[in-house]
XYZ file of C-alpha atoms in Angstrom:
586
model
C 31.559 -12.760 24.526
C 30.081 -15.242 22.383
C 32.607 -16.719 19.442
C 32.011 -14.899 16.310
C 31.814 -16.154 12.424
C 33.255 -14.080 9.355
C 31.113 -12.788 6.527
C 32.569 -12.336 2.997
C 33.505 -9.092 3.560
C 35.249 -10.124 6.579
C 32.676 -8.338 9.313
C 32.180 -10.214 12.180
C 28.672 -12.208 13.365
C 27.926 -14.605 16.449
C 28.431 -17.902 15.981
C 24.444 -18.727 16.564
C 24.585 -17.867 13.099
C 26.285 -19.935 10.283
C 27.591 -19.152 6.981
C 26.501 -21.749 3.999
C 27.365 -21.266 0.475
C 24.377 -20.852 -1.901
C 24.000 -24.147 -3.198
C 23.854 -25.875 0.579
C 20.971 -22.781 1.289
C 18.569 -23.830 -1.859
C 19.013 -27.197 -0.654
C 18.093 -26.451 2.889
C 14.831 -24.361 1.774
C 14.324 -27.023 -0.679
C 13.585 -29.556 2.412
C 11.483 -26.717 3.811
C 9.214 -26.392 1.166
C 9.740 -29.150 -1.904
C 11.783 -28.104 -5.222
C 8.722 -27.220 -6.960
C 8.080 -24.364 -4.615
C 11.692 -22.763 -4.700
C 12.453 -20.782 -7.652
C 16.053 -19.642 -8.734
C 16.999 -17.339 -11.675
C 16.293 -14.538 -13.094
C 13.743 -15.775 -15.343
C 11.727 -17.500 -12.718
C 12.500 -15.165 -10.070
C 11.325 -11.929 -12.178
C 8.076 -10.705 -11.375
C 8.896 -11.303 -7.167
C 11.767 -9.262 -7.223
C 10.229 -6.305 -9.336
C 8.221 -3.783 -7.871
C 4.763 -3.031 -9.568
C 6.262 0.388 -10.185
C 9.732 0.684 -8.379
C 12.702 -1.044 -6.989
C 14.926 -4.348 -8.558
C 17.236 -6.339 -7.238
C 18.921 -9.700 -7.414
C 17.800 -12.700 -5.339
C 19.338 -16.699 -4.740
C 15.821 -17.257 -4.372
C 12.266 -16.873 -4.054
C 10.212 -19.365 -1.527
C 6.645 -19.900 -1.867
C 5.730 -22.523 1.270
C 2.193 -24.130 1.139
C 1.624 -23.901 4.779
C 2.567 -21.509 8.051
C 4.817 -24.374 9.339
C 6.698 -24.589 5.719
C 7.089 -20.976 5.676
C 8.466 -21.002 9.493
C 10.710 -24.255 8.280
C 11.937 -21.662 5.142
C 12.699 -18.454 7.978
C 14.741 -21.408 9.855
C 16.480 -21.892 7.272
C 17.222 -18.669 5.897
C 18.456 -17.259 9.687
C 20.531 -20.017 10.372
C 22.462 -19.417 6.902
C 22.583 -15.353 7.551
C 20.479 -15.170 4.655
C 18.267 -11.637 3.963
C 15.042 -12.455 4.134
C 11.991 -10.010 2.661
C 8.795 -11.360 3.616
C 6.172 -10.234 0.040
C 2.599 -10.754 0.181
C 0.988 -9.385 -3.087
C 3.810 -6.956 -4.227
C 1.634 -3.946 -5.327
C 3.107 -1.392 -3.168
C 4.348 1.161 -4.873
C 7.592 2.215 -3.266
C 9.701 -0.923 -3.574
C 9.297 -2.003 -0.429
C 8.398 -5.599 -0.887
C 11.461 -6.289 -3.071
C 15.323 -6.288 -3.144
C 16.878 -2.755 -4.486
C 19.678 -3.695 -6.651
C 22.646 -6.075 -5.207
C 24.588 -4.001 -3.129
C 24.038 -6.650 -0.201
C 26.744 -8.287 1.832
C 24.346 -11.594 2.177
C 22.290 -13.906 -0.510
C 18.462 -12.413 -0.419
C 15.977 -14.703 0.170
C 12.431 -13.691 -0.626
C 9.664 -15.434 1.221
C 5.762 -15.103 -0.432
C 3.236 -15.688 1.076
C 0.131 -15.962 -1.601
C -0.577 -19.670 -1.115
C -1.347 -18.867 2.473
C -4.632 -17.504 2.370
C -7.209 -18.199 4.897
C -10.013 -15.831 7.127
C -10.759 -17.452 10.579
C -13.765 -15.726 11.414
C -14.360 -15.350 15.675
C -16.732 -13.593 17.760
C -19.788 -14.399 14.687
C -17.468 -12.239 12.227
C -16.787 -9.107 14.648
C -13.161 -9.969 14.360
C -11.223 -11.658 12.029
C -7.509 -14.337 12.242
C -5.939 -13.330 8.634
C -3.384 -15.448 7.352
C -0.304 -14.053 5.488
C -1.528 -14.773 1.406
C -5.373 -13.181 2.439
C -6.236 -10.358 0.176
C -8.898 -7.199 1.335
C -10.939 -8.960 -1.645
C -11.059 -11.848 -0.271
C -11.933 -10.491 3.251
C -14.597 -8.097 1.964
C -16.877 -11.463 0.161
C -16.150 -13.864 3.093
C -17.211 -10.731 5.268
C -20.147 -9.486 3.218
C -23.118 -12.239 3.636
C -22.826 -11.109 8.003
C -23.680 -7.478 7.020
C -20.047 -6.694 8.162
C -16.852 -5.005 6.170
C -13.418 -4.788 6.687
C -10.834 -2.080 7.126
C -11.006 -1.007 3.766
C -13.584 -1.770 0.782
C -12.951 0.673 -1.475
C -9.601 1.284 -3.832
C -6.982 -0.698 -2.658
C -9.211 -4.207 -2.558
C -9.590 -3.234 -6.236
C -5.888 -4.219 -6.957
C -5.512 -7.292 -5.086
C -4.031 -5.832 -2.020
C -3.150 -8.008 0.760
C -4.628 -7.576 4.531
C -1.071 -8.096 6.018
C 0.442 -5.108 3.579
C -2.008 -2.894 4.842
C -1.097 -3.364 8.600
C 2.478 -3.708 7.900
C 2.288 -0.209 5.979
C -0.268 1.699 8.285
C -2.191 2.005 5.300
C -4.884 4.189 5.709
C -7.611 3.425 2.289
C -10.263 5.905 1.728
C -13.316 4.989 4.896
C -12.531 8.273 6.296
C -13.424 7.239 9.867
C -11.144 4.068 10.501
C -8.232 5.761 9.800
C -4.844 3.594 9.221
C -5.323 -0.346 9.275
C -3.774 -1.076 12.891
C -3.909 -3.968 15.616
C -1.917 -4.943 18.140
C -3.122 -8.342 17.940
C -0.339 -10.406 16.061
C 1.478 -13.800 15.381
C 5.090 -12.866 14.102
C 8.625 -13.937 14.502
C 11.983 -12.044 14.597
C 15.661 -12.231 15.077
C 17.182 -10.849 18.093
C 20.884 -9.569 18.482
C 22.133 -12.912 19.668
C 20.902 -14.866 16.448
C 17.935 -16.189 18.331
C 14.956 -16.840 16.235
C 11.797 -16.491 17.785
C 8.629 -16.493 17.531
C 5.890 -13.899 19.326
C 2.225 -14.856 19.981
C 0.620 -11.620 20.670
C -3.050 -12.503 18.957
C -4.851 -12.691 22.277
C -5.809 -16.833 21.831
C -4.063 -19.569 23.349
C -2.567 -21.724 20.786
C 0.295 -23.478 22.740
C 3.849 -23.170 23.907
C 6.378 -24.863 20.630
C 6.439 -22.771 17.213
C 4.971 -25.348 15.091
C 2.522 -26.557 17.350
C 1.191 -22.732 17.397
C 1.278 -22.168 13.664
C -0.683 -25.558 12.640
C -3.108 -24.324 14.697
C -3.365 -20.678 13.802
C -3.706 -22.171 10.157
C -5.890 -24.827 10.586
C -8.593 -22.039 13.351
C -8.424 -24.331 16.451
C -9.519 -21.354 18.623
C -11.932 -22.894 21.086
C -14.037 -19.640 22.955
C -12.499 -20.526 26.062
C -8.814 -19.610 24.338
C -9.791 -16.205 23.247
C -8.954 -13.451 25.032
C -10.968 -10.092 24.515
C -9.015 -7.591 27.054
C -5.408 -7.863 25.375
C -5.268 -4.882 22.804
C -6.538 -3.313 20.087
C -7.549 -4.382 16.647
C -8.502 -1.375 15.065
C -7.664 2.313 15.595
C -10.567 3.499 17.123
C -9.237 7.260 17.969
C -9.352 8.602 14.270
C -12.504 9.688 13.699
C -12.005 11.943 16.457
C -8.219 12.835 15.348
C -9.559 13.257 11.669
C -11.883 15.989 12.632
C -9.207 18.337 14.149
C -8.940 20.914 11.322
C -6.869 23.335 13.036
C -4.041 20.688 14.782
C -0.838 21.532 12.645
C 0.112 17.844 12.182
C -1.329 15.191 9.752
C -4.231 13.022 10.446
C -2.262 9.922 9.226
C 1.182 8.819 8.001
C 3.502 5.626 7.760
C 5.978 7.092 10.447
C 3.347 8.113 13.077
C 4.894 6.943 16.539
C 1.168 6.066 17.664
C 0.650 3.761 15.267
C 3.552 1.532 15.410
C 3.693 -1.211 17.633
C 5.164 -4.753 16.658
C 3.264 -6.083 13.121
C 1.657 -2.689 12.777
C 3.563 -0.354 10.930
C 7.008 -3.373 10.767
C 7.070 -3.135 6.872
C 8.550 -6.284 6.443
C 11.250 -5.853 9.600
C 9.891 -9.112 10.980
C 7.874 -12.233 9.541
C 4.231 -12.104 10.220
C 2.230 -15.342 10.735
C -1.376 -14.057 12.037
C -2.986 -10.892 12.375
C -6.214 -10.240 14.515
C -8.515 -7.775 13.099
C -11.917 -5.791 13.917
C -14.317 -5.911 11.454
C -17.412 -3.086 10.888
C -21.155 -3.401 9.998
C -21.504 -2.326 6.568
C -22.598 0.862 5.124
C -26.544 0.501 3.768
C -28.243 2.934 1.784
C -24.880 5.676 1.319
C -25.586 8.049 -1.320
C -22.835 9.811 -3.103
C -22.682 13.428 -4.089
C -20.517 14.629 -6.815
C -18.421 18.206 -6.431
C -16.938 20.149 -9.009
C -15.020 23.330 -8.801
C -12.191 25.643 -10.207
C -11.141 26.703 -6.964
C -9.132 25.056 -4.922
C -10.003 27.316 -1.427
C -13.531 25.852 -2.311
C -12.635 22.357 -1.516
C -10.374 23.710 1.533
C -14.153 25.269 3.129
C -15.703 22.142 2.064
C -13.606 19.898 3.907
C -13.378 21.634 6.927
C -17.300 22.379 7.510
C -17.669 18.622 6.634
C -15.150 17.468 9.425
C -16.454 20.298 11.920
C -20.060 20.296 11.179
C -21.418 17.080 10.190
C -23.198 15.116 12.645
C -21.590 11.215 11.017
C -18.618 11.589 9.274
C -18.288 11.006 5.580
C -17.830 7.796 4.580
C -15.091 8.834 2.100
C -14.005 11.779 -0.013
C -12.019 11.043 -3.223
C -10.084 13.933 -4.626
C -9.526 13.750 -8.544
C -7.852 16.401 -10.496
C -8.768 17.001 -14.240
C -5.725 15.579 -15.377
C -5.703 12.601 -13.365
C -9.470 12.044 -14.408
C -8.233 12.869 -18.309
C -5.356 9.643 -17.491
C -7.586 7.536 -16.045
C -10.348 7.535 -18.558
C -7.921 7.396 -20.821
C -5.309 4.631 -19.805
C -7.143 2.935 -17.301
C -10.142 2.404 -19.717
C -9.129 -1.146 -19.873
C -8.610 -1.594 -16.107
C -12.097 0.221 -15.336
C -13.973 -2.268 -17.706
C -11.848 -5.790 -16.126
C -13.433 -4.813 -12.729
C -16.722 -3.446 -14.091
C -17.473 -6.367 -15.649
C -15.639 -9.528 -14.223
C -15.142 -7.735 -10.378
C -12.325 -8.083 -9.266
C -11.547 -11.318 -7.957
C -10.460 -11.788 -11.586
C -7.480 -9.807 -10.901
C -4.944 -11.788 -9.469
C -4.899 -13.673 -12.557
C -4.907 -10.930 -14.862
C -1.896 -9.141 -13.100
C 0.061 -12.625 -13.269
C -0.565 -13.106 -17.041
C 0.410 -9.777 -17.640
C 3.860 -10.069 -15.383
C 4.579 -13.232 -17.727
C 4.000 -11.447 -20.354
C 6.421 -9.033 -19.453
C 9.392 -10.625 -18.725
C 8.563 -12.124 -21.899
C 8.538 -9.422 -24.362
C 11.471 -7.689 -21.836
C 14.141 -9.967 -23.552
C 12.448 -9.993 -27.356
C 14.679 -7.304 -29.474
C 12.202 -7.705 -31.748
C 9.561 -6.176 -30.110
C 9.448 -2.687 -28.241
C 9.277 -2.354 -25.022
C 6.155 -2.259 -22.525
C 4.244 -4.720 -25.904
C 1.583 -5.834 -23.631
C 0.276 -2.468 -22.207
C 0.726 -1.097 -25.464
C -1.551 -3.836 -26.960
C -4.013 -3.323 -24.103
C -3.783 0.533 -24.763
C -4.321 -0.252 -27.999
C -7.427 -2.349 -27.675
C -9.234 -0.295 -25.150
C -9.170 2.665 -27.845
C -11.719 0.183 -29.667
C -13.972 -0.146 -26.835
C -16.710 2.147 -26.335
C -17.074 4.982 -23.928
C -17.349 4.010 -20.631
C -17.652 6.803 -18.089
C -21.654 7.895 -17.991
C -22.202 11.692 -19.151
C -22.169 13.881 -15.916
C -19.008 13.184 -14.891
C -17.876 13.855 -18.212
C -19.786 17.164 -18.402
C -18.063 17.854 -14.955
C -14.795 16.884 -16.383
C -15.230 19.518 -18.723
C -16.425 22.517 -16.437
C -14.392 21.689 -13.467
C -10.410 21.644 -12.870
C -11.249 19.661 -9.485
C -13.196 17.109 -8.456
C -14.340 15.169 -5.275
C -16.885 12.294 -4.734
C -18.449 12.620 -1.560
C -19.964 9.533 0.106
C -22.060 9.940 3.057
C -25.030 7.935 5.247
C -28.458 8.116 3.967
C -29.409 10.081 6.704
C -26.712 12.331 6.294
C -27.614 13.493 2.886
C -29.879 16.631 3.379
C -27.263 17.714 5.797
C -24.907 17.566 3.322
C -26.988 19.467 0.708
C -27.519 22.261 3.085
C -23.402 22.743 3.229
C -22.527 22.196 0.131
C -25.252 24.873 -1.491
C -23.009 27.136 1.079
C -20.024 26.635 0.358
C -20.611 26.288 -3.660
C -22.885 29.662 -3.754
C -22.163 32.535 -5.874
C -21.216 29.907 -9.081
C -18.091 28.737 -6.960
C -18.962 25.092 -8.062
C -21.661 22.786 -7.933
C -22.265 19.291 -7.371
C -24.853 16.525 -8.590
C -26.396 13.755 -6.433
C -25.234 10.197 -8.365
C -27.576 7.284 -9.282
C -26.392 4.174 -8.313
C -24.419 3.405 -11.337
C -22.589 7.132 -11.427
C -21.603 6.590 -7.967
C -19.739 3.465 -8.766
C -18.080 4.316 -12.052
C -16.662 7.852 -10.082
C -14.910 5.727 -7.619
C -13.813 3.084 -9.909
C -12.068 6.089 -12.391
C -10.286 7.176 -9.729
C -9.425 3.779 -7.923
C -7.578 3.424 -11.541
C -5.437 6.361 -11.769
C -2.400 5.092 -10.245
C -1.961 2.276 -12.582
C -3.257 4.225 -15.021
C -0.220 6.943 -14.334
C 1.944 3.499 -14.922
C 0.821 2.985 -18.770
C 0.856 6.673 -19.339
C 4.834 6.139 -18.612
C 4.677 3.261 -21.055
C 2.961 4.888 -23.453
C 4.884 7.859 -23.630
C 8.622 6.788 -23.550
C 10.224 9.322 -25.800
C 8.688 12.117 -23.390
C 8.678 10.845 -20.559
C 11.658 9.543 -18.501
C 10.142 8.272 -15.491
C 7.460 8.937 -12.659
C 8.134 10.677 -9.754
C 5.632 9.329 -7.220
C 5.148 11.442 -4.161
C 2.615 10.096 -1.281
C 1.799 13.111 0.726
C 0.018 13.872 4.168
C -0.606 17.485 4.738
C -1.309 19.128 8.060
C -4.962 18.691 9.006
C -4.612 22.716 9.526
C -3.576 23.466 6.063
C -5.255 25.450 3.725
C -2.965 26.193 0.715
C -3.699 21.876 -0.315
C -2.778 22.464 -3.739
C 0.827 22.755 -4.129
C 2.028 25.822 -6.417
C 5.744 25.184 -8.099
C 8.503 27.072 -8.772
C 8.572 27.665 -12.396
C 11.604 26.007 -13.578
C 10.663 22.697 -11.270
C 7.124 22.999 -13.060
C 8.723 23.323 -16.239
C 10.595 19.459 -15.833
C 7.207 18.020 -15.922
C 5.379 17.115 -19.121
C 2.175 16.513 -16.735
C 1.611 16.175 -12.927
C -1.202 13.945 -12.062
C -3.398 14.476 -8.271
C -5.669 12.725 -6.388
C -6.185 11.282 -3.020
C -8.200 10.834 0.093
C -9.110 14.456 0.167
C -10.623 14.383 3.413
C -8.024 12.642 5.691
C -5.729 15.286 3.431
C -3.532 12.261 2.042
C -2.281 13.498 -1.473
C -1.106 11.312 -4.199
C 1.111 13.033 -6.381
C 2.524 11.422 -9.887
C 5.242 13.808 -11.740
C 5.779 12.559 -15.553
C 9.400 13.397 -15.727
C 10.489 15.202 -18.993
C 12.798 13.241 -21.010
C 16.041 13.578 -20.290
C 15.442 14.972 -16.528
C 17.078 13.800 -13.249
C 14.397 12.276 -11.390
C 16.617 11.367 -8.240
C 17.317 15.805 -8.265
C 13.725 16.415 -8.778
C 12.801 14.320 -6.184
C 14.951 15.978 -3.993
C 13.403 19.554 -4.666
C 9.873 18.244 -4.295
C 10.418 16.736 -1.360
C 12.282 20.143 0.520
C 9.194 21.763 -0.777
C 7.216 19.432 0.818
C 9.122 19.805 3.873
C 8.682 23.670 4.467
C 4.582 22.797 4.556
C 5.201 20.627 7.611
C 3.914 17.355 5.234
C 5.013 14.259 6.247
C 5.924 11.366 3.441
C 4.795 8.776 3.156
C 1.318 8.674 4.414
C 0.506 5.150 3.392
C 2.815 3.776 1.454
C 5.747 2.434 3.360
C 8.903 4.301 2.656
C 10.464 1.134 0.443
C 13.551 2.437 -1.108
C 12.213 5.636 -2.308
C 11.649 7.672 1.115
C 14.691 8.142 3.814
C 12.990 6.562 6.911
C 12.931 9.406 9.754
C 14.584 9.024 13.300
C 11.691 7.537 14.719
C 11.111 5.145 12.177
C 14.663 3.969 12.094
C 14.533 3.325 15.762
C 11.521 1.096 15.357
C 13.010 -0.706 12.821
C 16.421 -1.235 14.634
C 14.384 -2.490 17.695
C 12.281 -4.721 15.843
C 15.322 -6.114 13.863
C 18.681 -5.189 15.126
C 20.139 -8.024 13.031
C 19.491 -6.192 10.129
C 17.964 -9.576 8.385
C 15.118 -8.437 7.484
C 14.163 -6.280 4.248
C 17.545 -4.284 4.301
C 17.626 -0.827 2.961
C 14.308 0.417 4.118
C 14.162 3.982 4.262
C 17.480 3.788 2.737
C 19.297 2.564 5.851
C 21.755 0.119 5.739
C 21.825 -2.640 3.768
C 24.778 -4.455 5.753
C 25.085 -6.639 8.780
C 23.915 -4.883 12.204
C 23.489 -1.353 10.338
C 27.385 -1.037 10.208
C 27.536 1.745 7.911
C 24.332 3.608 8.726
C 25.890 7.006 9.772
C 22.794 7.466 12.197
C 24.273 4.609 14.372
């Protein structure tokens, strides 16, 4: 039995690790990464340790190394002081998951970001890519786009700065209905093991050499000579799901965080280990889609839609958005300001936006002269000034329709798509429109707003609203009843509930504006047991951050990747101590 160490509360730890008092810790990751690049306080530490819409803690410190080697030096550091570390690329998950959840920890939390490491090593002429940790899907979808190729996902999430690792980390799924949740098995990442023993795991199929830093200047720097790569070691993509997706009558969902099939090491690790490298498959870009616009007041409609799309048609979709008449009524209305940023300056514009604004925040959070949520109440305020911006027909549609769904498909799927939709919609059960170029983009865009858009609603609205409740939902590929029905008195706690999602892979998200005064922890509770006798499974692409309780499957694959318990404690509210001691599921 190896000799053991005490921690403050007196629990027990191997000796491979070694306690350091805070000061001696900043000082160590100071060396790591220079002073400049290690923030401490609450001030500076803010907008790191505050999730875009949930989950706060307290940190010693937040480390932002320049270079793969720096950010191994930092993980060094960190594991041999017993430190927590969370690994955070872009923070705009929605569930917390990238950030401490307030301070009930029994060790100082480090968190490690990653932004300044961007960097797309493109191999096999662009077929695959080697992301870094700080890449974003923006970034991969321009350096991708001059080869005629695309990425994982284009199409909502790359509007919000999202990063390529958070996607892989999170089995998120996007909207491309046939590539299914971002997946490889192709990774650079290290972890902890019981004994204390960092390591660190290359998995990415090239040969980069045998000592950790030699290995990491060289995944950063692309030294991958042909001769190193491998192409026979795994997979970089999950190329099953367009045949999963089409299984209308299989009683399970087509995709969700906690699927067993999709987690394997990086994929699926939600910040349980540190990721250096991920391999990736890349696709040839769509040419020439056309996208068809759907409106109806029946939700069965939509239920016959989707399934003669997924049974019947000869390519799948590209994608089918789902956007209810409230969310469309939110989003034109406080994400007018949003829609217009991308519209007009695209989005690569964003980063900098969202880190003005956090500034701004933390800001105007301490002023007691000024109310609270100033800035997107001045934005909210401006954008009323601005002129409409959504074109006509989807206004019109807006105003016929309770439900909507945009409907991309191939060029040469289009007629074939007219033939089943003038089915399905006969006898005045909806209709649908076929969009010019600039309708087709400003329908996506509206809905690729809604979530933040659901965010300044809360802000706007603070004497009615108490918070959001913000459910990410994957229904059973079988089910028909999509469209959940409340009890009355659960209804009745709402002031609005707010729908949309990737209607087609039948991943729901689902924003409840809590009524002032309600319990939103209670609420939760309900909607989630509700959720439960449909056979849904939550979270579909989200992680479970500290919103969701992680189920026996995914607790096992987070023990196994991290049995320490140093990395992002708390996930899917397990324990937040040393080795899991008080998790009651062992």
């Amino acid at each position: 039995m190896p000799p053991t160490s005490q921690l403050a509360d007196g629990s027990a730890i191997h000796s491979k690790f070694q306690i350091h008092g805070d000061r001696e810790l900043v000082n160590a990751l100071v060396t790591a990464v220079g002073r400049r690049r290690v923030l401490t306080g609450e001030r500076a530490t803010r907008r790191y340790r505050t999730g875009i819409r949930f989950g706060e803690g307290r940190v010693l410190a937040v480390v932002r190394p320049g270079s793969l080697v720096e950010q191994w030096r930092a993980l060094e550091a960190c594991v041999r002081a017993c430190a927590i570390v969370i690994p955070q690329a872009s923070n705009t998950g929605l569930t917390g998951g990238s950030t401490p959840d307030g301070s009930e920890y029994d060790r100082p939390v480090v968190i490690i970001s990653t932004r300044r490491l961007r960097g797309i090593h493109l191999i096999d002429g662009g077929r695959q890519v080697v992301c870094l940790p700080g890449s974003t899907l923006n970034e991969l979808e321009q350096r991708l786009r001059p080869l005629g190729r695309e990425p994982h996902s284009v199409i909502g999430s790359s509007c919000i700065g999202a990063s390529v690792f958070g996607g892989v980390c999170n089995n998120s799924g996007g909207a491309l209905v046939h590539r299914g949740p971002a997946y490889t098995e192709l990774s650079v990442y290290a972890s902890v093991s019981e004994s204390g023993q960092l390591r660190l795991h290359n998995h990415l199929g090239i040969e980069l050499g045998d000592r950790p830093e030699d290995i990491l200047q060289r995944l950063e720097a692309g030294n991958f000579p042909a001769e190193n790569i491998r192409q026979d070691v795994g997979k970089a993509s999950d190329a099953d799901y367009s045949r999963h997706v089409r299984d209308v009558d299989a009683s399970s969902p087509a995709r969700y965080n906690a699927d067993p099939r999709r987690l394997y090491e990086s994929s699926g690790s939600a910040g349980k280990v540190m990721v250096f490298g991920l391999r990736l498959d890349t696709f040839p870009a769509e040419v020439g889609a056309n996208v068809l616009y759907i409106g109806t007041s029946q939700p069965e409609v939509l239920a016959a839609v989707r399934r003669d799309l997924l049974r019947n048609l000869v390519e799948l979709p590209i994608a089918g958005e789902y956007l209810h008449r409230d969310a469309f009524n939110v989003s034109e209305t406080y994400g007018k300001d949003m829609f217009l940023l991308i519209k007009h300056f695209g989005t690569s514009r964003l980063p900098g936006f969202f880190a003005a604004k956090a500034w701004a925040d933390g800001l105007f959070a301490r002023s007691k002269l000024l109310p609270k949520h100033f800035p997107d109440r001045a934005l909210q305020a401006i954008s009323k000034w601005l002129p409409a911006h959504l074109p006509s027909r989807l206004v019109e549609y807006r105003n016929r329709y309770e439900h909507h769904l945009m409907l991309k498909v191939k060029a040469g799927s289009v007629e074939e798509t007219r033939v089943l939709l003038e089915r399905q919609l006969a006898g005045g059960r909806g209709s649908y429109f076929l969009c010019s170029e600039s309708e087709a983009r400003d329908a996506f865009l509206n809905r690729f707003v809604t979530a933040g858009a659901a965010i300044r609603y809360r802000a706007m609205h603070p004497d009615t609203v108490e918070d959001i409740v913000a459910l990410d939902i994957a229904l059973r590929r079988n089910e028909r009843q999509w469209l959940e029905k409340l009890p009355q008195d659960l209804d009745a706690a709402f002031t609005m509930k707010i729908y949309y999602g990737h209607f087609l892979c039948h991943v729901m998200h689902q924003d409840y504006m809590v009524r002032k005064g309600g319990d939103c922890i209670a609420l939760e509770h309900r909607l989630l047991e509700l959720q439960d006798s449909r056979g849904a499974e939550y979270p579909a692409e989200h992680n479970v951050g500290h919103l969701y309780e992680a189920k026996p499957t995914l607790r096992a694959f987070y023990k196994q990747l991290d049995p320490c318990n140093c990395f992002n404690p708390g996930l899917g509210k397990t324990s937040k101590k040393w080795m899991y001691r008080d998790d009651e599921t062992g």
